[in-house]
Coordinates of C-alpha atoms and ligand atoms in Angstrom, one line a residue:
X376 CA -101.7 53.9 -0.9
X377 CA -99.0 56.4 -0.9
X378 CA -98.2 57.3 -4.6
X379 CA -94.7 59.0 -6.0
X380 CA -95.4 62.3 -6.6
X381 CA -92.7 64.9 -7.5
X382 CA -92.7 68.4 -6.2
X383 CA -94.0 69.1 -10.1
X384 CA -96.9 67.2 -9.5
X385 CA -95.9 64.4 -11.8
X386 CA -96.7 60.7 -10.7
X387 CA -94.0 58.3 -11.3
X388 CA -95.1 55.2 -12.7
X389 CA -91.9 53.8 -14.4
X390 CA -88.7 52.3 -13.5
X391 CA -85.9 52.2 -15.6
X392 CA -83.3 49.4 -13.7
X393 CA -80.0 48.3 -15.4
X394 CA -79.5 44.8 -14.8
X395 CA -75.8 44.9 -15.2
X396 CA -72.9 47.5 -16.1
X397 CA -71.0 44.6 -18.5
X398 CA -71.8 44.3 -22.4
X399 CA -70.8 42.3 -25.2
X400 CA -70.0 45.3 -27.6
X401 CA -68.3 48.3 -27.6
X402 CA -70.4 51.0 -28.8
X403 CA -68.3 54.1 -30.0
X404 CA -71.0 56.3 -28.9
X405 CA -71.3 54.2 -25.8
X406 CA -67.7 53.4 -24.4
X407 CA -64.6 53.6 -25.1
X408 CA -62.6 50.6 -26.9
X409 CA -61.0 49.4 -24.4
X410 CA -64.3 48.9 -22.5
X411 CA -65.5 51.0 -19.1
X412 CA -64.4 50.0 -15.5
X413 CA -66.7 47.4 -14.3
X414 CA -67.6 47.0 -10.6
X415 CA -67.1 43.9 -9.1
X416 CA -69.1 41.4 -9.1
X417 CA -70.4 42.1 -5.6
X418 CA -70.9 45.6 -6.1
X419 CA -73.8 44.8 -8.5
X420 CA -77.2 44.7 -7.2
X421 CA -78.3 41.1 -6.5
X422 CA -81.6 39.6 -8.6
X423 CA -83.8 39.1 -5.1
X424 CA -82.0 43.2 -4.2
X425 CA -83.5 44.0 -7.8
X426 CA -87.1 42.2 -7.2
X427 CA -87.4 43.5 -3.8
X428 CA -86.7 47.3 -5.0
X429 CA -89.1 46.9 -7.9
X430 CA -92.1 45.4 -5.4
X431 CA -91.5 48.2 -3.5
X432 CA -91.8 50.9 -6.2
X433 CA -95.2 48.9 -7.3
X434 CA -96.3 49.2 -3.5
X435 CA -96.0 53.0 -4.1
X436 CA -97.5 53.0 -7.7
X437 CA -95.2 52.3 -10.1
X438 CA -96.8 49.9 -12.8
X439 CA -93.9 49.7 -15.8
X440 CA -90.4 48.4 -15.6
X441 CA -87.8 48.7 -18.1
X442 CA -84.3 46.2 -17.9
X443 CA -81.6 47.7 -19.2
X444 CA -77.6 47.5 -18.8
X445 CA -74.9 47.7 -20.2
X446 CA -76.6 44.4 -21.7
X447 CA -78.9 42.4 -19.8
X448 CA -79.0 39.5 -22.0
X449 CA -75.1 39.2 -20.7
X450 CA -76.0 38.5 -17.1
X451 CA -76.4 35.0 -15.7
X452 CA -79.9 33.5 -15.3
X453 CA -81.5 36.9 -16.9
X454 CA -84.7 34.6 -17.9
X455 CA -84.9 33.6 -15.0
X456 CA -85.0 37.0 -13.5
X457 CA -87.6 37.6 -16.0
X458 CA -89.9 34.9 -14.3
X459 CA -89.5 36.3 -10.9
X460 CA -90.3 39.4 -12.1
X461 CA -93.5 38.3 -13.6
X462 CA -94.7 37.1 -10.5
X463 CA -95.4 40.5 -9.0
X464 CA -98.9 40.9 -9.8
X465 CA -98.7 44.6 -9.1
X466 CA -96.6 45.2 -12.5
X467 CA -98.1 45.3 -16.0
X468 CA -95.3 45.7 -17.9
X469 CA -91.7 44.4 -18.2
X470 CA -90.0 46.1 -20.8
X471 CA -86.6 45.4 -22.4
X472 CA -83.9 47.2 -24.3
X473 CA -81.1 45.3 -25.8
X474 CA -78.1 45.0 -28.3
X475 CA -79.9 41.8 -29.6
X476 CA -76.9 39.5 -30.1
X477 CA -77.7 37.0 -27.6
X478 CA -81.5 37.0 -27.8
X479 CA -82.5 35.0 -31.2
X480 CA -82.9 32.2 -29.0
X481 CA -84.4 33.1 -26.3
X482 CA -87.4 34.8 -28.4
X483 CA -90.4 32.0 -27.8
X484 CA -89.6 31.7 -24.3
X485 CA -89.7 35.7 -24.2
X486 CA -92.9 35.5 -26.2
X487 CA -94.5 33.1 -23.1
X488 CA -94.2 35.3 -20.5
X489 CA -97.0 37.5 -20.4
X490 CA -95.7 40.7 -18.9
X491 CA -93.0 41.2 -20.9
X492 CA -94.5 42.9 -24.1
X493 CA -92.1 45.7 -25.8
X494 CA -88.3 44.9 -26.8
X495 CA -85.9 48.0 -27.9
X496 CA -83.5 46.3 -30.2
X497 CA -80.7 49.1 -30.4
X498 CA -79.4 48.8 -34.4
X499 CA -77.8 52.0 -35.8
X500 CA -77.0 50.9 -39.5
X501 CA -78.3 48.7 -41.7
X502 CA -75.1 48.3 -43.1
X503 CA -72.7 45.4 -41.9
X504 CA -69.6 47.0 -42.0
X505 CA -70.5 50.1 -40.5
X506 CA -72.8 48.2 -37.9
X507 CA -69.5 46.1 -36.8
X508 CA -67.4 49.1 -36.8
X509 CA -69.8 51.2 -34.5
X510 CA -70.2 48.0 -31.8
X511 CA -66.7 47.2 -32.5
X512 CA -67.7 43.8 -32.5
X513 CA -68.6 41.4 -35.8
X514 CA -72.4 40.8 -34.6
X515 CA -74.8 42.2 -37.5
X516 CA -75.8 39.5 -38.9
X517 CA -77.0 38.3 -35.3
X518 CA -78.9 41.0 -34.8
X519 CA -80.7 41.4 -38.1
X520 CA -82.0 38.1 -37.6
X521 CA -82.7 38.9 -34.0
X522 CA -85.0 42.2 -35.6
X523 CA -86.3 39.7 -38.5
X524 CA -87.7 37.1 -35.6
X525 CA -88.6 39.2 -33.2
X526 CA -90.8 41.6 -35.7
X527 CA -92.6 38.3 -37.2
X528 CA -93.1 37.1 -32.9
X529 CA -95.9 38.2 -30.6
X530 CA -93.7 41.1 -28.9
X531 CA -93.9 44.8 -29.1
X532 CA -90.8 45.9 -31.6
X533 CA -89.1 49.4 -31.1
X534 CA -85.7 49.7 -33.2
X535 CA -83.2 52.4 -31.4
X536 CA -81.1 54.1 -33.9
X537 CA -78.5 56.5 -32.2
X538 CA -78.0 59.5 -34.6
X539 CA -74.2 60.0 -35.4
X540 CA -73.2 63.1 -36.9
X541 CA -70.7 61.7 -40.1
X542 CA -71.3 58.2 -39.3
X543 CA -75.0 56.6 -39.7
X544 CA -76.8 60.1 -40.9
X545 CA -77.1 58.9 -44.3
X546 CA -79.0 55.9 -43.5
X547 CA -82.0 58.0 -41.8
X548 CA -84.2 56.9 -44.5
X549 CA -83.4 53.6 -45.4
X550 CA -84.1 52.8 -41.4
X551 CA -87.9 54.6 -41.9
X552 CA -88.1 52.7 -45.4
X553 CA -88.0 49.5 -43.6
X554 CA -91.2 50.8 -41.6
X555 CA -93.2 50.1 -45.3
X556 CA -93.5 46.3 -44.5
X557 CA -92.6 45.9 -40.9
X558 CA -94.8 46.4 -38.1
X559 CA -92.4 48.0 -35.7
X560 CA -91.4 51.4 -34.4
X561 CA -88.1 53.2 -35.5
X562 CA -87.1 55.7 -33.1
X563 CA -83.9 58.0 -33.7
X564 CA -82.1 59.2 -30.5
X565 CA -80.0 62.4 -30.5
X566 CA -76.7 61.4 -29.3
X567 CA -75.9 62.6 -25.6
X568 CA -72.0 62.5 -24.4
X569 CA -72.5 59.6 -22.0
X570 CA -69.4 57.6 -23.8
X571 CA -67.3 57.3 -21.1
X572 CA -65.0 60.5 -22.4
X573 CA -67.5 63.1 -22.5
X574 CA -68.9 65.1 -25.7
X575 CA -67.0 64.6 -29.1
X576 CA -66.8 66.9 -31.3
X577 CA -69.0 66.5 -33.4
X578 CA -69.1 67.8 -37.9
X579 CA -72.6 68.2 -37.6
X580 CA -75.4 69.4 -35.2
X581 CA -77.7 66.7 -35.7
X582 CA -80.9 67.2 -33.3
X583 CA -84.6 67.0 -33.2
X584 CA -85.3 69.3 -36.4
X585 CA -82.7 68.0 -38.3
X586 CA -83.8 64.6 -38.4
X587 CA -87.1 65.4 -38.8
X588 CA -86.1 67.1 -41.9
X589 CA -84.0 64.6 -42.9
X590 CA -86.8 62.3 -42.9
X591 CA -89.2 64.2 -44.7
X592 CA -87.0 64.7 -47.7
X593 CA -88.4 61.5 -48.6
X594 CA -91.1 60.9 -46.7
X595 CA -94.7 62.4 -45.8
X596 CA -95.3 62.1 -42.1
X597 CA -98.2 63.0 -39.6
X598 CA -98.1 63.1 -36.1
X599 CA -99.2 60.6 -34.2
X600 CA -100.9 61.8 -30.6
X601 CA -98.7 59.4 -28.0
X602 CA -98.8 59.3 -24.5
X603 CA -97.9 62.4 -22.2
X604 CA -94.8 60.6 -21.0
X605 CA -94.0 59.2 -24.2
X606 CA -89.9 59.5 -24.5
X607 CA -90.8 60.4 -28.2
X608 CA -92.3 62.1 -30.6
X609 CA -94.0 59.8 -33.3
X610 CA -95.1 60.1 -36.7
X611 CA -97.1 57.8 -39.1
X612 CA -96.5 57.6 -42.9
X613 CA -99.0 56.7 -45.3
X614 CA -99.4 52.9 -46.7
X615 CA -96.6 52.0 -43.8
X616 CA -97.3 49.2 -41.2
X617 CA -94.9 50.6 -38.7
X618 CA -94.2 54.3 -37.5
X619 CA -91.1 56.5 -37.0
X620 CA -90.4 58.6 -34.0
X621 CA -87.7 61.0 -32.6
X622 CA -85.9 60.8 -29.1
X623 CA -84.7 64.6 -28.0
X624 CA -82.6 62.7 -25.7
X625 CA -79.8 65.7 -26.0
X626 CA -81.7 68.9 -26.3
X627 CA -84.8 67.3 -23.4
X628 CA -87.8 69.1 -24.7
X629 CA -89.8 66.2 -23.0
X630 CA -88.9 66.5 -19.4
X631 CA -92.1 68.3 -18.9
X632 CA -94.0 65.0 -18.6
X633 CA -91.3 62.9 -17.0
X634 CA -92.7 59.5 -14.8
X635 CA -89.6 58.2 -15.1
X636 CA -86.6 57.2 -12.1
X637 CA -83.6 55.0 -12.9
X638 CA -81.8 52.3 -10.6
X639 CA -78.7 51.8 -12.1
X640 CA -76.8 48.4 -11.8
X641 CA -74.9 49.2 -8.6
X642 CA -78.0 50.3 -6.8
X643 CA -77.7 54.2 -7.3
X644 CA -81.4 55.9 -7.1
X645 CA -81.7 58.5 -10.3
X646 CA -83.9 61.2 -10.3
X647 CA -83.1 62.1 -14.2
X648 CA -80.5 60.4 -16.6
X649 CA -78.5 63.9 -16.4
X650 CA -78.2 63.6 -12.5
X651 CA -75.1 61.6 -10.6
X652 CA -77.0 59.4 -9.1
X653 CA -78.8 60.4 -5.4
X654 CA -78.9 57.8 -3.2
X655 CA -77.4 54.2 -2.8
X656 CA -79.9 51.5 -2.1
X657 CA -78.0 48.9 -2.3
X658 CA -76.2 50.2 0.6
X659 CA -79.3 50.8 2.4
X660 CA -80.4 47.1 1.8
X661 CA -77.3 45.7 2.9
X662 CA -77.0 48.0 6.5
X663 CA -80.8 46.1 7.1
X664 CA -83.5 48.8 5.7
X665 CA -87.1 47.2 6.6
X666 CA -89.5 47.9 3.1
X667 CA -91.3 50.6 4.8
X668 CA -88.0 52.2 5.4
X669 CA -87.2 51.9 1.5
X670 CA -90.9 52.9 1.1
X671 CA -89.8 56.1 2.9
X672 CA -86.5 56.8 1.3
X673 CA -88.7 56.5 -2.2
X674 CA -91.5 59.0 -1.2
X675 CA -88.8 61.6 0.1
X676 CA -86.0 61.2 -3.0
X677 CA -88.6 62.0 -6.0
X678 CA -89.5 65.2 -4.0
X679 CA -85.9 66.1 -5.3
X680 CA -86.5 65.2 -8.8
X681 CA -85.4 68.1 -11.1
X682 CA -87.8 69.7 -13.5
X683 CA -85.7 68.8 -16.3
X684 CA -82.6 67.7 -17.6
X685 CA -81.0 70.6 -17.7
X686 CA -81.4 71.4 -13.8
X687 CA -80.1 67.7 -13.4
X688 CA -77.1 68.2 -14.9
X689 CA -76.6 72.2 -13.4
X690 CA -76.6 70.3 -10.0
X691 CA -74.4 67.2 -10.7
X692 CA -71.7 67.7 -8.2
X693 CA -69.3 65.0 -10.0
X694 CA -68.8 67.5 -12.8
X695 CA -70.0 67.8 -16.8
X696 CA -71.8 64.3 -18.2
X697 CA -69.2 61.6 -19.4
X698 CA -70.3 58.2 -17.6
X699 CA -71.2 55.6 -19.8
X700 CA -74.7 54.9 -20.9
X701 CA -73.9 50.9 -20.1
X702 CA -72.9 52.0 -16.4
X703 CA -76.3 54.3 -15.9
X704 CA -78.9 52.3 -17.5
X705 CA -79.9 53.9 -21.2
Ligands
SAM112 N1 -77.1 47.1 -24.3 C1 -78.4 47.4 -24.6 C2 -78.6 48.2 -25.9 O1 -77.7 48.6 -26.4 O2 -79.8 48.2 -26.3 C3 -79.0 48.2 -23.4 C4 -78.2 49.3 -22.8 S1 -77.9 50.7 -23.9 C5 -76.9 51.7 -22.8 C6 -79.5 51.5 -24.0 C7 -79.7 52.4 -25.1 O3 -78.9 53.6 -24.8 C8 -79.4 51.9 -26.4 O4 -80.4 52.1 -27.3 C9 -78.2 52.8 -26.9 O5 -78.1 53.0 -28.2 C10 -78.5 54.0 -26.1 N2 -77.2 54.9 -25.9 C11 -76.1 54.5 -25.4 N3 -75.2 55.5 -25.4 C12 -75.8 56.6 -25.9 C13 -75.5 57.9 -26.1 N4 -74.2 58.4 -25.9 N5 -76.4 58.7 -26.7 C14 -77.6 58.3 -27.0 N6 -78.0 57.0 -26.7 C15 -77.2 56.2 -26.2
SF4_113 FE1 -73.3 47.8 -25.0 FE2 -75.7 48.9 -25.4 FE3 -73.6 50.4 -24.8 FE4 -73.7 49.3 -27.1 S1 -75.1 50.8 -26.3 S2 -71.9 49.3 -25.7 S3 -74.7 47.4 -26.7 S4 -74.6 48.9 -23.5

């Protein structure tokens, strides 16, 4: 079998595909208020476009999927998507990240379907007031009880807490205190300018070191070894049931050991979050591509992939980073 293997050497074995650009909140770090453009309807990739690129990818070695969005909860029939999904036998895992609003009842039948193991509930402050005025939306008590259920169920829980210079910093260690009793994994991301505007400015530098500092000011942490490709670095604290890690989503120190490729919801082929999107499949579908022919286009396009997200972004021909995260796929 023909495996994805990057000019780096590096064997892609994980899909990142956003189910849909449209969301239910308004994440200031995410979009601006008013929302982003969404495509129409048509534009989007259909659910058979979405299994039919995925089976493809596992034809070629890819044995992980995450679905993302904007949020995927939001898009019709996404459980059922779920259950087609499942039915490729050449995928282990289905992996999903979402804002959690819309999923408290949905978590048993979530719980049933075997390939579907690790949820990223994104929840950055612990706070109601300050939660609602970061999504823009009055949902915080939702999703607390969506974290509460989902921690006590049979699913994987990783909480996403995107680090806000002047906003959520002071609640760093309240978020790894709730790691003492809860069997879940918090992981802070380093805020990237994919808001829809570009980079804001910004009171504080808050990256990598700093939050590591930050959280040992209270806390005594070890390292945990994780997987090459592992997105983070994670740490373990004494007498705590979960564990804490750190996303250097901004300043990319773990590009290295990239498997990763993105599909975002309109069919646009990534190579790395930082590029502008390579290749449209969905286009390709629709003109009548055979699977060998997408098998083809696959093989050639990671050959391109950049050795890290720097290069991505030195090559972007559409100009510095400000697409949303909810129109690329976080
Ligand atoms: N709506 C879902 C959610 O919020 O979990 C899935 C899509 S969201 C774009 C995926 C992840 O990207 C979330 O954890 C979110 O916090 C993160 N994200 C969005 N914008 C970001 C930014 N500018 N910098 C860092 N992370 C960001
Ligand atoms: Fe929506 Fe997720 Fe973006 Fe928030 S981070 S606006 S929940 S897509």
């Amino acid at each position: 079998m023909s495996k994805l293997i990057d000019a780096f050497g590096r064997q892609i074995s994980y899909v990142r595909l956003a189910v849909t650009d449209r969301c239910n909140l308004r994440c200031q770090y995410c979009m601006p208020a008013h929302g982003i453009d969404i495509v129409d309807r048509k534009e989007l990739l259909t659910y058979k476009e979405m299994y039919r690129i995925i089976r493809v990818l596992t034809e070629l070695g890819v044995n992980k999927v995450r679905l993302t969005g904007g949020e995927p909860f939001v898009r019709k029939d996404f459980m059922s998507f779920l259950k087609m999904l499942s039915f490729n036998d050449l995928l282990d895992d289905i992996n999903i990240t979402t804002n959690g609003a819309l999923i408290a009842n949905h978590i048993s039948d979530l719980e049933q379907l075997q390939k579907v193991k690790n949820i990223n509930l994104s929840i950055d402050s612990l706070q109601a007031e300050k939660f609602n005025q970061i999504t823009r939306r009055k949902v915080f008590d939702e999703v607390y009880k969506t974290l509460e259920r989902l921690e006590k169920s049979t699913l994987n829980l990783k909480l996403n807490m995107v680090i806000q210079s002047g906003i959520n910093t002071d609640e760093i260690t309240d978020f790894v205190a709730l790691t003492q009793d809860k069997n879940m994994a918090v992981r802070f991301i380093e805020e990237m300018p994919f808001n829809g505007k570009g980079q804001r400015e910004m009171t504080e530098i808050w990256n990598y070191k700093r939050i590591l500092a930050e959280i040992k000011t209270k806390f005594k942490v070890t390292p945990i070894v994780s997987e090459k490709s592992s997105t983070s670095r994670n740490f373990s604290i004494d007498k705590h049931q979960g564990t804490v890690g750190i996303i250097p989503a901004f300043t990319r120190t773990i590009c290295g050991d990239c498997n990763r490729i993105r599909i975002t919801s309109t069919g646009m082929f990534k190579n790395c979050l930082f590029d502008d999107g390579v290749f449209n499949l969905r286009d390709f579908l629709r003109n009548g591509a055979s699977n060998d022919d997408l098998k083809n286009v696959f093989l050639s396009l990671v050959k391109e992939k950049p050795k890290n997200g720097f290069v991505a972004e030195a090559n972007r021909k559409k100009g510095d980073v400000s697409e949303s995260m909810s129109t690329i796929g976080g």
